Amino acid sequence: GDKFSSVLAALAVVVLAAGCSSAGNGLHAQLPPQMGMPESVSPALIHPAPMAKTAIQPGSAMSSPRSTKSDIVGLRFTQIPGSASQVAASADGSIWVLSTQPSGPDKYIWHYVSGSWSNISGLASQLAVAPNGTLYAINSGGGTYSYSGGTWSALGGGASAVTTTADGSLYVLSNGGAGPDRAIWHNVSGTWSQVPGSGVSLAGSFDTGTYTLPGGTVSPGGLYILNSVGSIYYENPGGTFAQLPASASMLAPTTVGGVFALAYPANVGNTAMYFYDLTAPGWSVEAGEGVSMSSNAGYLYVIGPSGAIYSSPVRVPLGTIAQYPIPTAGAKPYGIAAGPDGNLWFTEVGADNIGKITPRGTITEYPVPTASSQPYGIAAGPDGNLWFTEMTGHNIGKITPGGTITEYAIPSGNVFPNGITAGPDGNLWFTEVGGNNIGKITTAGTITEYPVPTANSQPESIAAGPDGNLWFTEGNASKIGKITPAGTITEYAVGGGSFPGGIAAGPDGNLWFTANNLYPSSDAFGKITTGGTITFISSGLPAAEITAGPDGNLWFTENDGSGGGNNLGRITPSGTITEYPIPTSYVILRGIATGPDGNVWFTEYSGNKIGNINLSGK
């Protein structure tokens, strides 16, 4: 499976501004031990504005806006029929929404259960659902109500926001406070009491975990508070506070150690989404925009700018494959590698770009200075940068996590550099298909080349071995090569007329490689010990590249020009093979790498997408 994207530019004072590519850089001052408690009158003493009585509408009245999921492209979103302005998720898997009708601040209330919509009488401006399924609503007049058995019960007045928490109790923002920030009132079994703090928005937590953040401790059973400048606070049940860095206009806490957020300030129809990881504190950007969001134990629900309603699993099922389209048409993504910045970086052979994709699916592209360079292989360097080969540019390139590219010309000229990897000596090592050399480049850009003994061997893929040497495939010579950091090369014959392609260090201390047409008509996987002993596992699969996965197995891409090998594959150290079909047909998989999110990522050369398979359940 694929970790739930994996997905956030220097930030201003308010850092979650729509359209930025990272968050959490501009931190507010640390929260004092307590927030203030403004003078306020109990909601019980304020007459509630009456709940409107509306005729029940048929399910057909919940019409869907025109949308093809263009608002949201990250995570695993699917569209729910209907249109809405606000959503509240229930623990039972259903959702309550406010529709886009009628005009004015109060809207019709709808319930979505098992694929069907039903309407209840009443109009509201905000909704919240308790763990037991009780619906709470406030209207634009400030009236607070609970709904049960078709009947609304008034709880108080003066409210401007509402939420529930894990214990089933109710919180509202009511009268009092400085400027737009309102006092916080807590209702337990019908009794109101004021609690410390003030704000403009509330979101209850249902997470049972305890998390230590730079701004304090988050304990179970509390609630999140947003104030009028978007600052994010968490109030623990005992009245202590923690602060999250940055700002937001709306929050959707999850039960799995994180909080989704909409950017601050909110922009009508264009408010970016973010995720704050409580387990490893930091923000990441989501690929999409929203106007409202809510979550339960299983799903995140988002209302898009068009009013379209989307849902996505918060925990993605293991083995789920996600695909993210590359903005540039005909990019032909090839190599891919995990970067030191927590993102994946890939080459675009057809567009002469280096691409970056966040774990949540946001893609940024950086043009390579040399035209028609065909960037090919890519690897993370020991200097914190990404290094790549330019097949027809005959250069080695370096790109910083910020996107600055430097190119270094290979001394021997037209050598067609292919694979690249970081070596144990602090240098980058690469293969030259046309030059028949193995190259070494220091992080300062000095290049040394070592001729491969077998003529016209066409060295392709290269990987660092567990023995402190570099291992590479010789596709045209049917050999596996080893080169020491000092430049001594040893070759081992594969035999059988095979064409070894990708190579990677395996979890068993051996080097694994793909071998096509080994016997000579059956494709196979090869395994070579650091002593040079080779064994094979016949597969009949057109495997291309291979990598060690986070699960103790090897993962490989299938590359069949006829479209027959449209799968991602896994092979255990003992040789058991499992295939995972790619949802889109005829994509021609190429590069593969384990991502910093614990999932396996790959490139779709013909599909023009980056994909991943969820191995983490997030």
Coordinates of C-alpha atoms in Angstrom, one line a residue:
G1 CA 0.0 0.0 0.0
D2 CA 0.7 3.5 -0.2
K3 CA 1.0 6.0 2.6
F4 CA -1.7 8.2 2.8
S5 CA -0.2 12.3 -0.3
S6 CA 2.2 12.5 0.4
V7 CA 1.4 16.3 0.7
L8 CA 3.0 21.3 1.7
A9 CA 8.3 28.3 -0.4
A10 CA 9.2 30.4 2.3
L11 CA 6.2 31.4 4.5
A12 CA 5.1 34.8 5.6
V13 CA 4.0 35.6 9.2
V14 CA 0.8 33.6 8.5
V15 CA 2.4 30.6 6.9
L16 CA -0.5 28.4 5.7
A17 CA -1.1 30.8 2.7
A18 CA -2.9 29.2 -0.2
G19 CA -0.6 28.0 -2.9
C20 CA 2.6 27.6 -0.8
S21 CA 4.7 24.5 -1.1
S22 CA 5.7 24.0 2.5
A23 CA 4.6 25.0 5.9
G24 CA 5.7 25.4 9.4
N25 CA 8.7 27.6 8.8
G26 CA 7.3 30.8 10.3
L27 CA 6.4 30.0 13.9
H28 CA 4.4 32.1 16.2
A29 CA 5.6 33.0 19.7
Q30 CA 5.2 30.1 22.2
L31 CA 1.8 30.0 23.9
P32 CA 1.7 31.2 27.5
P33 CA 0.7 28.6 30.1
Q34 CA -3.0 29.7 29.9
M35 CA -5.2 31.4 27.4
G36 CA -7.4 34.2 28.8
M37 CA -11.0 33.6 29.8
P38 CA -13.1 36.6 28.6
E39 CA -16.2 37.7 30.5
S40 CA -19.2 36.0 29.0
V41 CA -22.8 35.1 29.7
S42 CA -23.9 31.5 29.7
P43 CA -25.6 30.4 26.5
A44 CA -28.4 29.1 28.7
L45 CA -29.3 32.7 29.6
I46 CA -29.5 33.8 26.0
H47 CA -32.8 33.1 24.1
P48 CA -32.0 30.8 21.2
A49 CA -33.0 32.0 17.7
P50 CA -35.8 29.6 16.6
M51 CA -35.0 26.6 14.5
A52 CA -36.7 26.9 11.1
K53 CA -39.3 24.4 10.1
T54 CA -38.9 23.4 6.5
A55 CA -40.7 20.9 4.3
I56 CA -38.8 17.6 3.8
Q57 CA -37.1 17.6 0.4
P58 CA -36.7 14.4 -1.8
G59 CA -33.2 13.0 -2.3
S60 CA -33.3 14.1 -5.9
A61 CA -33.1 17.7 -4.6
M62 CA -29.5 17.0 -3.6
S63 CA -28.1 17.7 -7.1
S64 CA -24.4 17.3 -7.9
P65 CA -22.3 20.1 -9.3
R66 CA -20.3 19.5 -12.4
S67 CA -17.0 18.1 -11.3
T68 CA -14.5 15.4 -12.3
K69 CA -12.4 15.5 -9.1
S70 CA -10.5 18.5 -10.5
D71 CA -10.7 20.3 -7.1
I72 CA -8.8 17.6 -5.4
V73 CA -6.1 15.2 -6.8
G74 CA -4.3 14.0 -3.7
L75 CA -4.8 11.2 -1.2
R76 CA -7.5 8.7 -2.5
F77 CA -10.4 11.0 -3.0
T78 CA -13.6 9.9 -4.6
Q79 CA -16.6 12.1 -5.3
I80 CA -19.9 11.7 -3.4
P81 CA -23.0 12.8 -5.4
G82 CA -24.5 16.0 -4.2
S83 CA -23.4 19.5 -3.4
A84 CA -22.7 21.1 0.0
S85 CA -21.3 24.1 1.8
Q86 CA -20.2 22.4 5.0
V87 CA -19.7 18.8 6.1
A88 CA -19.7 17.0 9.5
A89 CA -18.5 13.4 9.7
S90 CA -20.2 10.9 12.0
A91 CA -18.5 8.0 13.8
D92 CA -20.9 5.6 12.2
G93 CA -19.5 6.4 8.7
S94 CA -22.3 8.6 7.6
I95 CA -22.0 12.3 7.0
W96 CA -24.2 15.3 7.6
V97 CA -23.9 18.3 5.3
L98 CA -25.4 21.7 4.8
S99 CA -26.4 22.1 1.2
T100 CA -25.8 25.1 -1.0
Q101 CA -29.5 26.1 -0.8
P102 CA -31.4 28.3 0.1
S103 CA -29.7 31.7 -0.3
G104 CA -28.6 33.3 3.0
P105 CA -26.4 32.0 5.8
D106 CA -28.7 29.1 6.9
K107 CA -28.9 26.0 4.7
Y108 CA -30.9 22.8 4.4
I109 CA -29.6 19.9 6.4
W110 CA -28.9 16.5 4.7
H111 CA -27.8 13.1 5.9
Y112 CA -25.8 10.7 3.7
V113 CA -26.1 7.0 4.6
S114 CA -25.1 4.0 2.5
G115 CA -25.2 6.0 -0.7
S116 CA -28.5 7.8 -0.2
W117 CA -29.4 11.3 0.9
S118 CA -32.2 12.2 3.3
N119 CA -33.3 15.6 4.3
I120 CA -34.5 16.7 7.8
S121 CA -36.6 19.8 8.7
G122 CA -34.5 22.8 9.7
L123 CA -31.9 25.3 8.6
A124 CA -28.5 25.7 10.1
S125 CA -25.1 27.5 9.6
Q126 CA -22.9 24.9 11.3
L127 CA -23.2 21.2 12.3
A128 CA -21.3 18.8 14.6
V129 CA -21.9 15.1 15.4
A130 CA -21.2 13.5 18.7
P131 CA -19.6 10.0 18.9
N132 CA -23.0 8.5 19.6
G133 CA -24.4 10.0 16.4
T134 CA -26.3 12.9 18.1
L135 CA -26.5 15.9 15.7
Y136 CA -25.9 19.4 16.9
A137 CA -26.6 22.5 14.9
I138 CA -26.4 26.3 15.3
N139 CA -28.2 28.8 13.1
S140 CA -27.2 32.3 12.1
G141 CA -29.1 33.7 15.0
G142 CA -26.9 31.9 17.4
G143 CA -29.4 29.2 18.5
T144 CA -27.8 25.9 19.6
Y145 CA -29.8 22.7 19.1
S146 CA -29.6 19.0 19.4
Y147 CA -31.5 16.6 17.1
S148 CA -33.0 13.3 18.0
G149 CA -36.0 11.3 16.8
G150 CA -37.0 14.0 14.4
T151 CA -37.2 16.7 17.1
W152 CA -35.0 19.7 17.7
S153 CA -34.2 20.6 21.3
A154 CA -32.9 24.1 22.2
L155 CA -29.8 24.2 24.3
G156 CA -29.0 27.9 24.4
G157 CA -28.3 31.0 22.3
G158 CA -25.5 33.3 21.3
A159 CA -23.4 30.7 19.6
S160 CA -21.1 31.2 16.6
A161 CA -19.3 27.8 16.3
V162 CA -20.0 24.3 17.6
T163 CA -18.1 21.0 18.0
T164 CA -18.1 17.8 20.1
T165 CA -15.3 15.9 21.7
A166 CA -14.5 12.2 22.4
D167 CA -16.6 12.1 25.6
G168 CA -19.7 13.2 23.7
S169 CA -19.9 16.6 25.3
L170 CA -20.6 19.8 23.4
Y171 CA -18.5 23.0 23.0
V172 CA -19.6 26.3 21.5
L173 CA -18.2 29.7 21.0
S174 CA -20.6 32.3 22.5
N175 CA -20.7 35.9 23.6
G176 CA -17.8 37.8 25.1
G177 CA -14.2 38.2 24.1
A178 CA -11.9 40.7 22.4
G179 CA -13.0 41.6 18.9
P180 CA -14.2 38.6 16.9
D181 CA -12.8 36.0 19.3
R182 CA -15.6 34.5 21.3
A183 CA -15.7 32.8 24.7
I184 CA -15.7 29.0 24.9
W185 CA -18.6 27.2 26.7
H186 CA -18.8 23.5 27.5
N187 CA -22.1 21.7 27.8
V188 CA -22.2 18.4 29.8
S189 CA -25.6 16.7 30.3
G190 CA -27.4 20.0 29.8
T191 CA -25.2 22.1 32.1
W192 CA -23.1 24.9 30.7
S193 CA -19.7 26.0 32.1
Q194 CA -17.1 28.4 30.6
V195 CA -13.6 27.1 29.9
P196 CA -10.4 29.1 29.3
G197 CA -9.7 30.4 25.9
S198 CA -11.4 32.2 23.0
G199 CA -11.5 31.9 19.2
V200 CA -13.5 31.9 16.1
S201 CA -13.6 28.2 15.3
L202 CA -13.5 24.9 17.2
A203 CA -12.7 21.2 16.3
G204 CA -13.0 18.4 18.8
S205 CA -10.4 15.7 19.0
F206 CA -11.2 12.0 19.0
D207 CA -7.6 10.8 19.0
T208 CA -6.5 8.6 21.9
G209 CA -2.8 9.3 21.6
T210 CA -0.6 11.7 23.5
Y211 CA 1.9 13.8 21.5
T212 CA 4.7 16.1 22.5
L213 CA 5.1 19.1 20.3
P214 CA 7.4 22.1 20.4
G215 CA 4.4 24.2 21.5
G216 CA 3.2 21.8 24.3
T217 CA 1.6 18.5 24.9
V218 CA -1.6 17.2 23.1
S219 CA -3.5 14.8 25.3
P220 CA -6.7 12.8 24.5
G221 CA -10.1 14.3 24.8
G222 CA -9.4 18.0 24.1
L223 CA -10.3 20.4 21.4
Y224 CA -8.6 22.6 18.8
I225 CA -9.2 26.3 18.8
L226 CA -8.6 28.8 15.9
N227 CA -8.5 32.4 16.8
S228 CA -9.2 35.4 14.5
V229 CA -5.7 35.6 13.1
G230 CA -5.6 31.8 12.4
S231 CA -3.4 30.7 15.3
I232 CA -3.9 27.1 16.2
Y233 CA -4.3 26.0 19.9
Y234 CA -5.1 22.7 21.5
E235 CA -6.9 22.8 24.9
N236 CA -6.4 19.7 27.0
P237 CA -9.2 18.5 29.2
G238 CA -7.3 19.9 32.3
G239 CA -7.2 23.4 30.8
T240 CA -3.6 23.4 29.7
F241 CA -2.7 24.4 26.1
A242 CA -0.4 23.5 23.3
Q243 CA 0.2 25.5 20.1
L244 CA 0.7 24.2 16.6
P245 CA 3.0 26.3 14.4
A246 CA 1.5 28.3 11.5
S247 CA -2.1 29.3 11.0
A248 CA -5.3 27.8 9.6
S249 CA -8.9 28.8 8.7
M250 CA -10.4 25.3 9.4
L251 CA -9.3 22.0 11.0
A252 CA -10.2 18.4 10.7
P253 CA -8.5 16.4 13.4
T254 CA -8.0 12.6 12.7
T255 CA -7.8 9.7 15.0
V256 CA -4.4 8.6 13.7
G257 CA -2.0 11.3 14.9
G258 CA -2.6 14.2 12.6
V259 CA -4.7 17.2 11.7
F260 CA -5.9 18.4 8.3
A261 CA -6.1 22.1 7.8
L262 CA -7.4 24.7 5.3
A263 CA -5.0 27.6 4.7
Y264 CA -5.3 31.0 6.4
P265 CA -6.6 33.3 5.3
A266 CA -9.4 31.4 3.6
N267 CA -9.8 32.4 -0.1
V268 CA -13.2 31.9 -1.6
G269 CA -12.9 28.9 -3.9
N270 CA -9.1 28.6 -3.5
T271 CA -8.1 27.5 0.0
A272 CA -5.2 25.1 0.0
M273 CA -5.2 22.0 2.2
Y274 CA -2.4 20.8 4.6
F275 CA -1.7 18.1 7.1
Y276 CA 0.1 18.4 10.4
D277 CA 1.7 15.2 11.6
L278 CA 1.6 15.0 15.4
T279 CA 3.8 11.9 15.5
A280 CA 6.7 13.7 13.7
P281 CA 5.7 17.3 14.0
G282 CA 5.6 19.2 10.7
W283 CA 3.3 20.3 7.9
S284 CA 2.9 18.9 4.5
V285 CA 0.7 20.1 1.6
E286 CA -2.3 18.3 0.2
A287 CA -3.0 18.3 -3.5
G288 CA -6.3 20.1 -3.5
E289 CA -8.5 23.0 -2.3
G290 CA -11.5 23.0 0.0
V291 CA -14.1 25.2 1.7
S292 CA -15.0 22.8 4.5
M293 CA -13.6 19.5 5.9
S294 CA -14.3 17.0 8.6
S295 CA -13.1 13.5 9.5
N296 CA -14.0 10.4 11.4
A297 CA -11.9 7.3 12.2
G298 CA -11.7 6.1 8.6
Y299 CA -12.3 9.0 6.2
L300 CA -11.6 12.6 5.5
Y301 CA -14.4 14.5 3.8
V302 CA -13.8 17.8 1.9
I303 CA -16.1 20.2 0.2
G304 CA -14.5 21.6 -2.9
P305 CA -14.8 25.1 -4.2
S306 CA -17.6 24.0 -6.6
G307 CA -19.6 22.5 -3.8
A308 CA -18.6 19.0 -4.8
I309 CA -18.2 16.5 -1.9
Y310 CA -15.2 14.2 -1.7
S311 CA -14.1 11.4 0.6
S312 CA -10.7 9.8 1.1
P313 CA -9.5 7.1 3.5
V314 CA -7.3 8.5 6.2
R315 CA -5.6 5.1 6.5
V316 CA -5.1 3.8 3.0
P317 CA -5.5 0.0 2.6
L318 CA -2.2 -1.9 2.2
G319 CA -1.5 -2.6 -1.4
T320 CA -3.4 0.3 -2.7
I321 CA -1.8 1.9 -5.8
A322 CA -2.1 5.7 -6.4
Q323 CA -1.2 7.5 -9.5
Y324 CA -0.4 11.2 -9.9
P325 CA -0.4 12.8 -13.4
I326 CA 2.6 14.9 -14.3
P327 CA 1.6 18.5 -15.4
T328 CA 3.8 18.4 -18.5
A329 CA 2.4 16.2 -21.3
G330 CA 4.8 13.7 -22.7
A331 CA 7.2 14.1 -19.8
K332 CA 8.2 10.3 -20.0
P333 CA 9.3 10.0 -16.3
Y334 CA 12.2 7.6 -15.9
G335 CA 14.4 7.5 -12.9
I336 CA 13.2 8.1 -9.3
A337 CA 14.9 8.5 -6.0
A338 CA 14.0 9.5 -2.4
G339 CA 15.4 13.0 -1.6
P340 CA 16.8 14.3 1.7
D341 CA 13.9 16.7 1.9
G342 CA 11.2 14.0 2.5
N343 CA 10.1 14.1 -1.2
L344 CA 10.6 11.9 -4.2
W345 CA 12.6 13.3 -7.2
F346 CA 12.4 12.0 -10.7
T347 CA 13.7 12.6 -14.2
E348 CA 11.6 13.5 -17.3
V349 CA 13.3 12.1 -20.4
G350 CA 10.7 13.6 -22.8
A351 CA 10.4 17.0 -21.2
D352 CA 14.0 17.7 -20.0
N353 CA 12.8 18.4 -16.5
I354 CA 13.6 17.2 -13.0
G355 CA 10.4 16.6 -11.1
K356 CA 9.7 16.6 -7.4
I357 CA 6.6 15.0 -5.8
T358 CA 5.6 15.3 -2.2
P359 CA 4.4 12.1 -0.4
R360 CA 0.9 13.5 -0.8
G361 CA 1.1 13.9 -4.6
T362 CA 2.0 17.6 -5.3
I363 CA 4.4 17.8 -8.3
T364 CA 6.8 20.6 -9.1
E365 CA 9.0 20.6 -12.2
Y366 CA 12.4 22.2 -12.8
P367 CA 13.8 22.6 -16.4
V368 CA 17.3 21.2 -17.0
P369 CA 19.5 24.0 -18.5
T370 CA 20.8 21.9 -21.4
A371 CA 18.2 21.4 -24.1
S372 CA 17.4 17.9 -25.3
S373 CA 19.4 16.5 -22.4
Q374 CA 17.2 13.6 -21.6
P375 CA 17.7 13.3 -17.9
Y376 CA 17.8 9.7 -17.0
G377 CA 19.0 8.2 -13.7
I378 CA 18.8 10.0 -10.4
A379 CA 20.1 9.5 -6.9
A380 CA 20.4 11.3 -3.6
G381 CA 23.9 12.5 -2.9
P382 CA 25.8 12.7 0.4
D383 CA 25.8 16.5 0.1
G384 CA 22.0 16.8 0.5
N385 CA 21.4 17.3 -3.2
L386 CA 20.0 15.1 -5.9
W387 CA 22.4 14.0 -8.7
F388 CA 21.2 12.9 -12.2
T389 CA 22.6 11.7 -15.5
E390 CA 21.8 13.5 -18.8
M391 CA 21.7 10.7 -21.4
T392 CA 22.0 12.9 -24.5
G393 CA 23.3 16.0 -22.7
H394 CA 26.4 14.0 -21.8
N395 CA 26.4 15.8 -18.4
I396 CA 26.0 14.9 -14.8
G397 CA 23.5 17.2 -13.1
K398 CA 23.0 18.3 -9.6
I399 CA 19.8 19.8 -8.2
T400 CA 19.3 21.3 -4.8
P401 CA 16.1 20.7 -2.8
G402 CA 15.3 24.3 -3.7
G403 CA 15.5 23.5 -7.4
T404 CA 18.8 25.1 -8.4
I405 CA 20.5 23.0 -11.1
T406 CA 24.3 22.7 -11.9
E407 CA 25.7 20.7 -14.7
Y408 CA 29.1 19.0 -15.1
A409 CA 30.3 18.0 -18.5
I410 CA 31.7 14.4 -18.8
P411 CA 35.3 14.7 -20.1
S412 CA 35.1 11.9 -22.7
G413 CA 32.1 13.6 -24.4
N414 CA 29.3 11.5 -26.0
V415 CA 29.1 8.7 -23.6
F416 CA 25.4 8.5 -22.8
P417 CA 25.5 8.3 -19.0
N418 CA 22.7 6.1 -17.6
G419 CA 22.4 4.9 -14.0
I420 CA 23.8 6.7 -11.0
T421 CA 24.1 6.0 -7.3
A422 CA 25.8 7.3 -4.1
G423 CA 29.0 5.4 -3.3
P424 CA 30.4 4.4 0.1
D425 CA 33.3 6.8 -0.5
G426 CA 31.2 10.0 -0.5
N427 CA 31.1 10.3 -4.3
L428 CA 28.5 9.6 -6.9
W429 CA 29.1 6.7 -9.3
F430 CA 27.5 6.4 -12.8
T431 CA 27.5 4.2 -15.8
E432 CA 28.3 5.2 -19.4
V433 CA 26.3 3.1 -21.9
G434 CA 28.1 4.6 -24.9
G435 CA 31.5 5.3 -23.4
N436 CA 31.7 1.8 -21.9
N437 CA 33.0 3.3 -18.7
I438 CA 32.1 3.6 -15.0
G439 CA 32.3 7.2 -13.9
K440 CA 32.9 8.8 -10.5
I441 CA 32.0 12.4 -9.7
T442 CA 32.8 14.2 -6.4
T443 CA 30.3 16.5 -4.8
A444 CA 32.6 19.3 -6.0
G445 CA 32.1 18.2 -9.6
T446 CA 35.4 16.4 -10.4
I447 CA 34.8 13.4 -12.8
T448 CA 37.0 10.3 -13.2
E449 CA 36.2 7.5 -15.7
Y450 CA 37.2 3.8 -15.5
P451 CA 37.0 1.7 -18.7
V452 CA 35.0 -1.6 -18.4
P453 CA 37.3 -4.5 -19.5
T454 CA 34.7 -6.0 -21.9
A455 CA 34.3 -4.0 -25.0
N456 CA 30.8 -2.6 -25.9
S457 CA 29.4 -4.1 -22.7
Q458 CA 26.9 -1.2 -22.3
P459 CA 26.9 -0.8 -18.5
E460 CA 23.4 0.3 -17.3
S461 CA 22.2 0.2 -13.7
I462 CA 24.5 0.6 -10.7
A463 CA 24.1 0.2 -7.0
A464 CA 26.2 0.3 -3.9
G465 CA 26.8 -3.1 -2.4
P466 CA 27.1 -4.2 1.3
D467 CA 30.8 -5.0 0.7
G468 CA 31.8 -1.3 0.2
N469 CA 32.0 -1.7 -3.6
L470 CA 29.8 -0.6 -6.5
W471 CA 28.0 -3.2 -8.6
F472 CA 26.6 -2.7 -12.1
T473 CA 24.9 -4.5 -14.9
E474 CA 26.4 -5.0 -18.4
G475 CA 23.4 -5.5 -20.6
N476 CA 25.2 -6.2 -23.9
A477 CA 27.9 -8.5 -22.4
S478 CA 25.7 -10.6 -20.1
K479 CA 27.8 -9.8 -17.1
I480 CA 27.6 -8.2 -13.7
G481 CA 30.5 -5.9 -12.8
K482 CA 32.0 -4.9 -9.6
I483 CA 34.2 -1.8 -9.1
T484 CA 36.0 -0.8 -6.0
P485 CA 36.2 2.8 -4.8
A486 CA 39.8 2.8 -6.1
G487 CA 38.6 1.9 -9.6
T488 CA 39.4 -1.9 -9.9
I489 CA 36.8 -3.7 -11.9
T490 CA 35.9 -7.4 -11.8
E491 CA 33.3 -9.0 -14.1
Y492 CA 31.1 -12.0 -13.5
A493 CA 29.5 -13.8 -16.5
V494 CA 25.7 -14.2 -16.2
G495 CA 25.5 -16.6 -19.1
G496 CA 22.5 -17.9 -21.0
G497 CA 22.4 -15.0 -23.4
S498 CA 20.6 -12.8 -20.8
F499 CA 20.5 -9.1 -20.7
P500 CA 20.8 -7.9 -17.1
G501 CA 19.1 -4.6 -16.5
G502 CA 18.3 -3.2 -13.0
I503 CA 20.4 -4.0 -9.9
A504 CA 19.9 -3.3 -6.2
A505 CA 21.3 -4.4 -2.9
G506 CA 18.9 -6.9 -1.3
P507 CA 18.0 -7.3 2.4
D508 CA 19.8 -10.7 2.4
G509 CA 23.3 -9.2 1.8
N510 CA 23.3 -10.1 -1.9
L511 CA 22.9 -8.0 -5.1
W512 CA 19.7 -8.7 -7.0
F513 CA 19.3 -7.9 -10.7
T514 CA 16.7 -8.3 -13.5
A515 CA 17.7 -10.6 -16.4
N516 CA 15.7 -10.8 -19.6
N517 CA 15.7 -13.8 -21.9
L518 CA 17.9 -15.9 -19.7
Y519 CA 17.3 -19.4 -20.9
P520 CA 17.2 -17.8 -23.6
S521 CA 13.4 -17.4 -23.7
S522 CA 12.5 -17.0 -20.0
D523 CA 12.9 -13.8 -18.1
A524 CA 14.4 -14.2 -14.6
F525 CA 15.8 -12.6 -11.5
G526 CA 19.4 -13.0 -10.7
K527 CA 21.1 -12.9 -7.3
I528 CA 24.9 -12.5 -6.9
T529 CA 26.8 -12.8 -3.7
T530 CA 29.6 -10.4 -2.9
G531 CA 31.9 -13.3 -3.7
G532 CA 30.5 -13.5 -7.3
T533 CA 28.3 -16.6 -7.1
I534 CA 25.1 -16.2 -9.2
T535 CA 21.8 -18.0 -8.9
F536 CA 18.6 -17.4 -10.8
I537 CA 14.8 -17.4 -10.2
S538 CA 12.8 -17.9 -13.3
S539 CA 9.9 -15.6 -13.5
G540 CA 8.7 -15.1 -17.1
L541 CA 8.2 -11.5 -16.3
P542 CA 9.6 -8.5 -18.2
A543 CA 11.2 -6.9 -15.1
A544 CA 13.0 -3.6 -15.6
E545 CA 14.3 -1.9 -12.4
I546 CA 14.5 -3.3 -8.9
T547 CA 14.9 -1.9 -5.4
A548 CA 14.9 -3.0 -1.8
G549 CA 11.5 -2.2 -0.2
P550 CA 10.8 -1.1 3.4
D551 CA 9.2 -4.5 4.1
G552 CA 12.3 -6.7 3.7
N553 CA 11.5 -7.7 0.1
L554 CA 12.6 -6.6 -3.4
W555 CA 10.2 -4.6 -5.5
F556 CA 10.4 -4.3 -9.3
T557 CA 8.8 -2.6 -12.3
E558 CA 7.6 -4.5 -15.3
N559 CA 8.4 -3.0 -18.6
D560 CA 6.8 -4.6 -21.7
G561 CA 6.5 -2.5 -24.8
S562 CA 3.5 -4.5 -25.9
G563 CA 1.6 -3.5 -22.8
G564 CA 1.6 -7.0 -21.4
G565 CA 3.7 -6.3 -18.2
N566 CA 1.5 -3.6 -16.7
N567 CA 2.3 -4.6 -13.1
L568 CA 4.3 -3.7 -10.1
G569 CA 6.0 -6.7 -8.6
R570 CA 7.4 -7.9 -5.3
I571 CA 9.8 -10.8 -4.8
T572 CA 10.8 -12.1 -1.4
P573 CA 14.4 -13.1 -0.7
S574 CA 13.2 -16.8 -1.0
G575 CA 11.9 -16.1 -4.5
T576 CA 8.1 -15.8 -4.0
I577 CA 6.7 -13.3 -6.6
T578 CA 3.5 -11.3 -6.3
E579 CA 2.2 -8.9 -8.9
Y580 CA 0.1 -5.7 -8.4
P581 CA -1.8 -4.5 -11.5
I582 CA -1.5 -0.8 -12.3
P583 CA -5.0 0.7 -12.6
T584 CA -4.2 2.5 -15.9
S585 CA -3.4 0.2 -18.8
Y586 CA -0.2 0.4 -20.9
V587 CA 1.9 2.7 -18.7
I588 CA 5.3 1.0 -19.1
L589 CA 6.9 1.2 -15.7
R590 CA 10.5 2.2 -15.4
G591 CA 12.2 3.6 -12.2
I592 CA 11.4 2.4 -8.7
A593 CA 12.5 3.6 -5.2
T594 CA 11.4 3.3 -1.6
G595 CA 10.1 6.7 -0.4
P596 CA 10.7 8.5 2.9
D597 CA 7.0 7.8 3.7
G598 CA 7.6 4.0 3.8
N599 CA 5.9 3.3 0.5
V600 CA 7.3 2.2 -2.9
W601 CA 7.2 4.8 -5.7
F602 CA 7.6 4.2 -9.4
T603 CA 7.5 6.0 -12.7
E604 CA 5.0 5.4 -15.5
Y605 CA 7.0 6.2 -18.7
S606 CA 4.0 6.0 -21.1
G607 CA 1.3 6.7 -18.6
N608 CA 3.0 10.1 -17.8
K609 CA 2.4 9.6 -14.1
I610 CA 4.2 8.9 -10.8
G611 CA 2.7 6.1 -8.8
N612 CA 3.1 4.5 -5.5
I613 CA 1.9 1.4 -3.6
N614 CA 0.9 1.8 0.0
L615 CA 3.0 -0.3 2.4
S616 CA 2.4 1.8 5.5
G617 CA -1.4 2.0 5.8
K618 CA -1.3 5.8 6.0

